[in-house]
Amino acid sequence: MEFLRSRFHPKVIYNLISYKMGGLAKVEQETVWSQWKKRRICGYRITQPLYTTQGINTLGSTDPMSESLQTCYKYLNETGRSYSPVTQALEGELRHIFCIFYLVMRAMDTVEDDMTINLETKIPILKNFHNLLYQPDWRFMDSKENSRQVLEDFPTISREFRNLAVAYQQVIANGACEIADGMVEYLQKQVESVQDWEKYCDHVSASVTRGMSVIYFVKGLEDPIIGEDKRLSTAFGLFLQKPNIIRDFLDDQLNGQEFWPKEVWSKYGKNLSDFTKPENSVPAVQCLNELITNALQHVPDVLMYLSQLRNQSVLKFCAVQMMIAITTLATCYNNQQVFKGVVKIRKGLVATLMMDTTDMQAVRAITSQYVEEIYRKIPPTDPSSEQTKNILATIRKLSMPNDTTDPPQ
C-alpha cells in the first residue's frame, strides 16, 4: 500500500525501496569501541565502555547484540513509526541510548493514553516510573493500547536501561520524572491556556530534548553550549511535540482526550468536539491554522539549535526530526482531513527526508520548501493569515543560503 500511495513520486519510491532493503542493516550487528579515552561524567572518571551488552569480553569485540537489546529494537520498530528509522541511523552506543530512552517514554505514553486504566492506578504508576526502571520484575499487563508490549515486557527494556552508564541512566530517569509531572497534572485538569499547552509540551517533549542535549555533551560529541543552553533545546522539544498534538486531534477525541488549548479553540466554537461536524469545518480549520502558526514560531530557535551542532550523526538525527515536524505542519495546514481521519507522513517521504537531510544547507532548503507550501495555502480571509505570513517571512529569511544562523567558527 505504501508503494501504491507513492506511485506518483519516483524519488520517494526509490528511497522507500532503498530504506526497506537496507535501512535496518545497521542494527543487525553490534560493534563496540576498539579504543576509548577516560571521560569525566558527573564528577566520576569513567574508564570502561559507556554501554555494555552480554557476550562482550574483550576490548574490540564485535559479538552480536544481546537478545534483550534486539528485542528492544523490535519494539522500537513496532511503536516508533517515524522515530525508529532516525534512531537507527545513529552510530553505536548513541543509537542504543536513544532506543532505550524512546521505549521508556513510549511506555509512559502508553499508560497516559490508555483510557481503560483508571486514574487511581495510572497516576501512581506515572509518578513512580523513574523508580520502576530499577525494579527488574515490574511489568503492567492490563493495558489495552496497541503499544502495550512495551509495558508487558518492560523487564526487557529496564534491563537494557540498567546496562547503560550511570550518567545516561540519570538523564533518562530525570526525563521520566519531568514527563510524569506533566502527564499527571493534565490528567487531572484541562489544557486551558496557551501557557498550559506550552507547559504540557515542555514536560512531555522538551524534557527529552534537553536530556538528549546533555547526552551529546557528556559523550563529547558536542560543545558544552548544547547541554547548557536550555532555551534552544526547549524550543526544539516544543516544536517536535506541537505538530503531534495538532495532527492527533481526532485520535485524541476518540480517546476522550483534549490537548488543544481552550484559549484558542473557544474563539472558534463552543465545544472542541464540535469541530468534527461538517457544518463547523470553516472555524475548525481556522483554529487549526492558528495553532500551526503558533508552532511555527519556534522554527527560528530550532534552526539556531541545529546550527550549533557539530557532529554529523547528531545533526542528522535532530534535523530529520525537525523536517518531519515541519512536513507534518505543512500537511495539516488548512486541511479539513485533520478532523475526519488520520493524517500521516508517508514512509517513503520519511526515507527521502532522511537521505536528503545531510547538513544545514539541506535543512534550510527543505525548510524553505515547506514554508512556501504553507504560504501558498494561506486563505486570504483566515483570521491568522497576517501572523502566519509574518512568521513564514522570518523563517524564509533564515532559510536563505546567505543567512547568518550559524555561529562563528
Short mmCIF file of C-alpha atoms in Angstrom, two decimals:
data_model
loop_
_atom_site.label_atom_id
_atom_site.label_comp_id
_atom_site.label_asym_id
_atom_site.label_seq_id
_atom_site.Cartn_x
_atom_site.Cartn_y
_atom_site.Cartn_z
CA MET A 1 0.00 0.00 0.00
CA GLU A 2 2.82 2.41 0.80
CA PHE A 3 4.30 1.73 -2.62
CA LEU A 4 0.96 2.39 -4.33
CA ARG A 5 0.42 5.63 -2.41
CA SER A 6 3.86 6.77 -3.57
CA ARG A 7 3.44 5.81 -7.24
CA PHE A 8 3.50 9.40 -8.48
CA HIS A 9 6.67 10.27 -6.57
CA PRO A 10 9.59 8.45 -8.30
CA LYS A 11 12.22 9.72 -5.86
CA VAL A 12 10.05 8.72 -2.89
CA ILE A 13 9.57 5.22 -4.38
CA TYR A 14 13.33 4.82 -4.85
CA ASN A 15 14.11 5.98 -1.33
CA LEU A 16 11.39 3.80 0.20
CA ILE A 17 12.75 0.71 -1.55
CA SER A 18 16.31 1.63 -0.56
CA TYR A 19 15.25 2.04 3.06
CA LYS A 20 13.29 -1.22 3.18
CA MET A 21 16.23 -3.12 1.67
CA GLY A 22 18.99 -1.65 3.77
CA GLY A 23 17.70 0.81 6.31
CA LEU A 24 17.69 -1.63 9.20
CA ALA A 25 21.04 -3.21 8.47
CA LYS A 26 22.86 -1.06 10.99
CA VAL A 27 21.17 -2.74 13.95
CA GLU A 28 21.71 -6.32 12.83
CA GLN A 29 25.16 -6.42 14.40
CA GLU A 30 26.52 -4.55 17.39
CA THR A 31 30.07 -3.21 17.41
CA VAL A 32 31.90 -1.83 20.42
CA TRP A 33 34.61 0.73 20.66
CA SER A 34 38.05 -0.56 19.82
CA GLN A 35 39.55 2.16 21.96
CA TRP A 36 38.38 4.94 24.24
CA LYS A 37 39.67 7.68 26.46
CA LYS A 38 38.89 8.29 30.09
CA ARG A 39 35.93 10.62 30.47
CA ARG A 40 34.70 12.67 33.39
CA ILE A 41 30.96 12.20 33.80
CA CYS A 42 29.01 13.82 36.61
CA GLY A 43 32.20 14.11 38.66
CA TYR A 44 33.37 10.50 38.10
CA ARG A 45 36.18 9.19 35.94
CA ILE A 46 34.75 6.59 33.55
CA THR A 47 37.33 4.06 32.37
CA GLN A 48 35.01 1.40 30.88
CA PRO A 49 32.78 1.47 27.79
CA LEU A 50 29.65 3.55 28.34
CA TYR A 51 27.43 0.73 27.09
CA THR A 52 27.73 -2.97 27.80
CA THR A 53 25.99 -5.98 26.32
CA GLN A 54 26.12 -9.66 27.06
CA GLY A 55 28.95 -11.51 25.39
CA ILE A 56 31.43 -8.64 25.26
CA ASN A 57 34.54 -9.91 26.98
CA THR A 58 37.47 -8.15 25.39
CA LEU A 59 38.30 -4.73 24.06
CA GLY A 60 37.36 -4.52 20.41
CA SER A 61 34.97 -7.48 20.46
CA THR A 62 32.25 -7.46 17.81
CA ASP A 63 29.84 -10.01 19.31
CA PRO A 64 26.19 -9.64 18.27
CA MET A 65 23.77 -7.61 20.35
CA SER A 66 22.22 -9.29 23.34
CA GLU A 67 18.85 -10.91 22.82
CA SER A 68 17.17 -8.36 25.06
CA LEU A 69 18.65 -5.44 23.10
CA GLN A 70 17.49 -6.99 19.85
CA THR A 71 14.01 -7.23 21.39
CA CYS A 72 14.18 -3.54 22.28
CA TYR A 73 14.86 -2.68 18.65
CA LYS A 74 11.93 -4.85 17.65
CA TYR A 75 9.70 -2.80 19.97
CA LEU A 76 11.21 0.40 18.60
CA ASN A 77 10.25 -0.65 15.06
CA GLU A 78 6.74 -1.58 16.17
CA THR A 79 5.95 1.55 18.17
CA GLY A 80 8.13 4.33 16.72
CA ARG A 81 6.93 4.76 13.16
CA SER A 82 8.91 7.94 12.47
CA TYR A 83 11.41 7.82 15.32
CA SER A 84 12.70 4.31 14.55
CA PRO A 85 14.45 5.00 11.22
CA VAL A 86 16.06 8.21 12.51
CA THR A 87 17.33 6.47 15.63
CA GLN A 88 18.71 3.51 13.70
CA ALA A 89 20.73 5.88 11.54
CA LEU A 90 22.77 6.84 14.61
CA GLU A 91 26.11 5.22 15.33
CA GLY A 92 26.99 2.68 18.03
CA GLU A 93 26.01 3.30 21.61
CA LEU A 94 24.21 6.58 20.94
CA ARG A 95 21.72 4.53 18.92
CA HIS A 96 21.20 2.19 21.89
CA ILE A 97 20.83 5.02 24.41
CA PHE A 98 18.15 6.75 22.37
CA CYS A 99 16.41 3.46 21.58
CA ILE A 100 16.01 2.81 25.32
CA PHE A 101 15.17 6.47 26.00
CA TYR A 102 12.37 6.29 23.44
CA LEU A 103 10.96 3.00 24.78
CA VAL A 104 10.85 4.34 28.34
CA MET A 105 8.93 7.40 27.14
CA ARG A 106 6.68 5.23 24.95
CA ALA A 107 5.83 3.07 27.95
CA MET A 108 4.81 6.16 29.92
CA ASP A 109 2.84 7.50 26.96
CA THR A 110 1.02 4.17 26.71
CA VAL A 111 -0.06 4.42 30.34
CA GLU A 112 -1.20 8.02 29.85
CA ASP A 113 -3.18 7.29 26.67
CA ASP A 114 -4.92 4.13 27.88
CA MET A 115 -8.36 5.32 28.95
CA THR A 116 -9.22 1.83 30.28
CA ILE A 117 -6.77 2.41 33.16
CA ASN A 118 -8.41 4.37 35.97
CA LEU A 119 -6.64 7.37 37.47
CA GLU A 120 -6.21 5.61 40.82
CA THR A 121 -3.94 3.12 39.04
CA LYS A 122 -2.48 5.36 36.36
CA ILE A 123 -1.22 8.28 38.45
CA PRO A 124 0.87 6.24 40.95
CA ILE A 125 2.49 4.36 38.05
CA LEU A 126 3.47 7.56 36.29
CA LYS A 127 4.70 9.28 39.44
CA ASN A 128 6.85 6.29 40.33
CA PHE A 129 8.06 5.45 36.83
CA HIS A 130 11.62 6.66 37.41
CA ASN A 131 11.88 4.11 40.25
CA LEU A 132 10.23 1.32 38.26
CA LEU A 133 13.21 1.48 35.91
CA TYR A 134 15.26 -0.12 38.70
CA GLN A 135 12.75 -2.86 39.54
CA PRO A 136 13.77 -5.84 37.37
CA ASP A 137 10.43 -7.64 37.50
CA TRP A 138 7.99 -4.75 37.12
CA ARG A 139 5.57 -5.01 34.24
CA PHE A 140 1.98 -3.97 33.55
CA MET A 141 -0.37 -6.49 31.97
CA ASP A 142 -3.70 -4.65 31.94
CA SER A 143 -3.23 -2.18 29.08
CA LYS A 144 -5.46 -2.33 26.00
CA GLU A 145 -3.33 0.04 23.90
CA ASN A 146 -1.73 -1.11 20.64
CA SER A 147 1.71 -0.40 22.10
CA ARG A 148 1.08 -2.45 25.26
CA GLN A 149 4.03 -4.74 24.51
CA VAL A 150 6.38 -2.12 25.97
CA LEU A 151 4.54 -2.46 29.30
CA GLU A 152 4.01 -6.21 29.23
CA ASP A 153 7.69 -6.83 28.53
CA PHE A 154 9.05 -3.83 30.43
CA PRO A 155 11.64 -6.03 32.26
CA THR A 156 13.49 -6.38 28.94
CA ILE A 157 13.56 -2.61 28.46
CA SER A 158 14.53 -1.86 32.06
CA ARG A 159 17.31 -4.45 31.87
CA GLU A 160 18.89 -2.63 28.95
CA PHE A 161 18.30 0.68 30.73
CA ARG A 162 20.36 -0.59 33.68
CA ASN A 163 23.11 -1.66 31.26
CA LEU A 164 23.65 1.97 30.35
CA ALA A 165 26.32 4.02 32.11
CA VAL A 166 25.04 5.66 35.29
CA ALA A 167 25.25 9.13 33.72
CA TYR A 168 22.84 8.14 30.96
CA GLN A 169 20.53 6.36 33.38
CA GLN A 170 20.30 9.59 35.35
CA VAL A 171 19.37 11.63 32.28
CA ILE A 172 16.61 9.19 31.30
CA ALA A 173 15.29 8.85 34.87
CA ASN A 174 15.23 12.64 35.26
CA GLY A 175 13.37 12.88 31.97
CA ALA A 176 10.84 10.34 33.24
CA CYS A 177 10.24 12.49 36.33
CA GLU A 178 9.59 15.62 34.27
CA ILE A 179 7.32 13.78 31.85
CA ALA A 180 5.34 12.27 34.72
CA ASP A 181 4.81 15.72 36.24
CA GLY A 182 3.21 17.00 33.04
CA MET A 183 1.15 13.89 32.39
CA VAL A 184 -0.23 13.70 35.92
CA GLU A 185 -1.06 17.41 36.05
CA TYR A 186 -3.03 17.34 32.81
CA LEU A 187 -4.73 14.06 33.53
CA GLN A 188 -6.46 15.96 36.32
CA LYS A 189 -7.17 19.26 34.55
CA GLN A 190 -7.84 20.65 31.08
CA VAL A 191 -5.38 22.42 28.84
CA GLU A 192 -6.99 25.82 29.26
CA SER A 193 -4.45 28.40 28.12
CA VAL A 194 -1.66 28.58 25.58
CA GLN A 195 0.62 28.68 28.62
CA ASP A 196 -0.84 25.32 29.72
CA TRP A 197 -0.17 23.95 26.25
CA GLU A 198 3.43 25.12 26.41
CA LYS A 199 3.84 23.67 29.89
CA TYR A 200 2.46 20.26 28.89
CA CYS A 201 4.67 20.13 25.77
CA ASP A 202 7.66 21.20 27.86
CA HIS A 203 7.16 18.33 30.32
CA VAL A 204 6.48 15.56 27.82
CA SER A 205 8.83 16.55 24.99
CA ALA A 206 11.22 19.40 25.79
CA SER A 207 12.43 17.50 28.86
CA VAL A 208 13.54 14.77 26.44
CA THR A 209 15.35 17.12 24.04
CA ARG A 210 17.07 18.81 26.97
CA GLY A 211 18.17 15.39 28.22
CA MET A 212 19.40 14.36 24.79
CA SER A 213 21.37 17.60 24.52
CA VAL A 214 23.12 16.76 27.80
CA ILE A 215 23.96 13.30 26.43
CA TYR A 216 25.55 14.83 23.31
CA PHE A 217 27.83 16.89 25.56
CA VAL A 218 28.56 14.10 28.05
CA LYS A 219 29.65 11.85 25.19
CA GLY A 220 31.97 14.54 23.94
CA LEU A 221 30.10 14.83 20.63
CA GLU A 222 29.08 18.47 21.04
CA ASP A 223 30.30 21.67 22.67
CA PRO A 224 29.16 22.47 26.25
CA ILE A 225 26.73 25.11 24.95
CA ILE A 226 24.48 22.35 23.57
CA GLY A 227 23.90 20.92 27.03
CA GLU A 228 23.79 24.29 28.75
CA ASP A 229 21.52 26.38 26.50
CA LYS A 230 18.14 25.21 27.76
CA ARG A 231 16.19 27.81 25.78
CA LEU A 232 17.12 26.42 22.38
CA SER A 233 16.80 22.74 23.31
CA THR A 234 13.42 23.55 24.87
CA ALA A 235 12.26 25.26 21.67
CA PHE A 236 13.34 22.16 19.75
CA GLY A 237 11.25 19.94 22.02
CA LEU A 238 8.19 22.19 21.81
CA PHE A 239 8.43 22.20 18.03
CA LEU A 240 8.55 18.40 17.90
CA GLN A 241 5.55 17.96 20.20
CA LYS A 242 3.09 20.58 18.96
CA PRO A 243 2.70 19.09 15.45
CA ASN A 244 1.88 15.72 17.03
CA ILE A 245 -0.85 17.25 19.19
CA ILE A 246 -2.24 19.19 16.24
CA ARG A 247 -2.22 16.14 13.95
CA ASP A 248 -3.70 13.77 16.55
CA PHE A 249 -6.85 15.84 17.14
CA LEU A 250 -9.31 13.16 16.03
CA ASP A 251 -7.49 10.27 17.70
CA ASP A 252 -7.45 12.18 20.99
CA GLN A 253 -11.15 12.99 20.62
CA LEU A 254 -11.97 9.31 20.14
CA ASN A 255 -9.98 8.54 23.30
CA GLY A 256 -11.77 11.22 25.30
CA GLN A 257 -8.68 13.46 25.50
CA GLU A 258 -8.25 17.13 24.61
CA PHE A 259 -4.83 18.76 24.29
CA TRP A 260 -5.72 21.76 22.14
CA PRO A 261 -5.72 24.90 24.35
CA LYS A 262 -9.19 26.20 25.14
CA GLU A 263 -7.91 29.76 24.98
CA VAL A 264 -7.54 29.25 21.22
CA TRP A 265 -10.33 26.87 20.22
CA SER A 266 -13.02 28.69 22.25
CA LYS A 267 -12.69 31.57 19.76
CA TYR A 268 -13.99 29.26 17.05
CA GLY A 269 -16.63 27.11 18.76
CA LYS A 270 -18.45 26.20 21.97
CA ASN A 271 -17.04 22.68 22.22
CA LEU A 272 -13.85 21.26 20.79
CA SER A 273 -15.70 18.09 19.80
CA ASP A 274 -17.93 20.18 17.51
CA PHE A 275 -15.02 20.59 15.10
CA THR A 276 -15.71 17.10 13.75
CA LYS A 277 -19.11 18.23 12.42
CA PRO A 278 -19.16 19.18 8.70
CA GLU A 279 -21.07 22.40 9.38
CA ASN A 280 -18.18 23.60 11.57
CA SER A 281 -15.42 22.87 9.06
CA VAL A 282 -14.54 26.54 8.42
CA PRO A 283 -13.99 27.59 12.08
CA ALA A 284 -12.32 24.25 12.79
CA VAL A 285 -9.74 24.83 10.06
CA GLN A 286 -9.23 28.42 11.21
CA CYS A 287 -8.44 27.16 14.70
CA LEU A 288 -6.10 24.56 13.21
CA ASN A 289 -4.27 27.25 11.25
CA GLU A 290 -3.81 29.40 14.36
CA LEU A 291 -2.25 26.52 16.28
CA ILE A 292 0.05 25.70 13.37
CA THR A 293 1.11 29.35 13.26
CA ASN A 294 1.87 29.13 16.98
CA ALA A 295 4.07 26.06 16.41
CA LEU A 296 5.93 27.77 13.56
CA GLN A 297 7.06 30.47 16.00
CA HIS A 298 9.66 28.00 17.32
CA VAL A 299 11.37 27.42 13.96
CA PRO A 300 13.92 30.29 14.23
CA ASP A 301 15.19 28.94 17.57
CA VAL A 302 15.22 25.38 16.19
CA LEU A 303 17.36 26.49 13.24
CA MET A 304 19.73 28.16 15.69
CA TYR A 305 19.87 24.99 17.80
CA LEU A 306 20.67 22.82 14.77
CA SER A 307 23.29 25.27 13.52
CA GLN A 308 25.26 24.78 16.75
CA LEU A 309 25.56 21.02 16.27
CA ARG A 310 28.97 19.87 15.05
CA ASN A 311 28.67 16.07 14.95
CA GLN A 312 27.24 14.90 11.63
CA SER A 313 25.33 11.96 13.13
CA VAL A 314 23.77 14.13 15.84
CA LEU A 315 22.86 16.86 13.37
CA LYS A 316 21.15 14.41 11.06
CA PHE A 317 19.28 12.77 13.94
CA CYS A 318 17.92 16.11 15.15
CA ALA A 319 17.41 17.67 11.73
CA VAL A 320 15.36 14.79 10.35
CA GLN A 321 13.01 15.07 13.33
CA MET A 322 12.66 18.79 12.64
CA MET A 323 11.95 18.05 8.97
CA ILE A 324 9.24 15.53 9.90
CA ALA A 325 7.67 18.11 12.22
CA ILE A 326 7.58 20.89 9.63
CA THR A 327 6.33 18.44 6.99
CA THR A 328 3.52 17.48 9.36
CA LEU A 329 2.57 21.14 9.84
CA ALA A 330 2.60 21.77 6.09
CA THR A 331 0.43 18.70 5.52
CA CYS A 332 -2.05 19.69 8.23
CA TYR A 333 -2.25 23.40 7.39
CA ASN A 334 -5.72 24.38 6.14
CA ASN A 335 -6.52 20.66 5.83
CA GLN A 336 -10.03 19.51 6.80
CA GLN A 337 -8.79 15.92 6.88
CA VAL A 338 -7.36 16.55 10.37
CA PHE A 339 -10.97 16.47 11.62
CA LYS A 340 -12.05 13.50 9.52
CA GLY A 341 -9.32 10.88 9.74
CA VAL A 342 -5.65 10.10 10.16
CA VAL A 343 -3.08 12.48 8.70
CA LYS A 344 0.28 10.74 8.38
CA ILE A 345 3.56 11.34 6.60
CA ARG A 346 4.29 8.58 4.08
CA LYS A 347 7.14 6.23 4.95
CA GLY A 348 8.66 6.96 1.57
CA LEU A 349 8.73 10.65 2.38
CA VAL A 350 10.38 9.93 5.74
CA ALA A 351 13.03 7.91 3.87
CA THR A 352 13.52 10.81 1.45
CA LEU A 353 13.91 13.29 4.31
CA MET A 354 16.49 11.01 5.92
CA MET A 355 18.51 10.81 2.72
CA ASP A 356 18.22 14.48 1.79
CA THR A 357 18.85 15.98 5.24
CA THR A 358 22.64 15.93 5.27
CA ASP A 359 23.73 19.35 6.56
CA MET A 360 22.44 22.81 7.48
CA GLN A 361 22.29 23.85 3.84
CA ALA A 362 19.91 20.95 3.20
CA VAL A 363 17.94 21.80 6.35
CA ARG A 364 17.41 25.35 5.14
CA ALA A 365 16.47 24.22 1.64
CA ILE A 366 13.87 21.72 2.86
CA THR A 367 12.52 24.18 5.42
CA SER A 368 12.16 26.77 2.66
CA GLN A 369 10.28 24.26 0.53
CA TYR A 370 7.64 23.68 3.22
CA VAL A 371 7.45 27.36 4.10
CA GLU A 372 6.45 28.05 0.51
CA GLU A 373 3.94 25.17 0.59
CA ILE A 374 2.22 26.63 3.64
CA TYR A 375 2.36 30.16 2.21
CA ARG A 376 0.52 29.05 -0.94
CA LYS A 377 -2.28 27.58 1.17
CA ILE A 378 -2.98 30.62 3.37
CA PRO A 379 -6.65 31.62 2.89
CA PRO A 380 -6.98 35.42 2.43
CA THR A 381 -9.83 35.50 4.97
CA ASP A 382 -8.12 33.38 7.61
CA PRO A 383 -8.04 35.28 10.96
CA SER A 384 -4.38 34.28 11.48
CA SER A 385 -3.26 34.94 7.92
CA GLU A 386 -1.15 38.02 8.67
CA GLN A 387 0.53 36.39 11.66
CA THR A 388 1.20 33.29 9.57
CA LYS A 389 2.72 35.35 6.77
CA ASN A 390 4.92 37.23 9.24
CA ILE A 391 6.45 34.13 10.83
CA LEU A 392 6.88 32.49 7.42
CA ALA A 393 8.70 35.62 6.21
CA THR A 394 11.07 35.36 9.17
CA ILE A 395 11.69 31.65 8.54
CA ARG A 396 12.12 32.29 4.82
CA LYS A 397 14.86 34.82 5.57
CA LEU A 398 16.65 32.41 7.92
CA SER A 399 16.39 29.66 5.31
CA MET A 400 18.21 31.63 2.64
CA PRO A 401 21.70 30.32 1.71
CA ASN A 402 23.39 33.52 2.94
CA ASP A 403 21.63 33.59 6.33
CA THR A 404 23.70 34.13 9.45
CA THR A 405 22.19 31.46 11.69
CA ASP A 406 25.47 29.58 12.03
CA PRO A 407 27.67 30.79 14.90
CA PRO A 408 31.24 31.85 14.03
CA GLN A 409 33.78 29.05 13.75
#
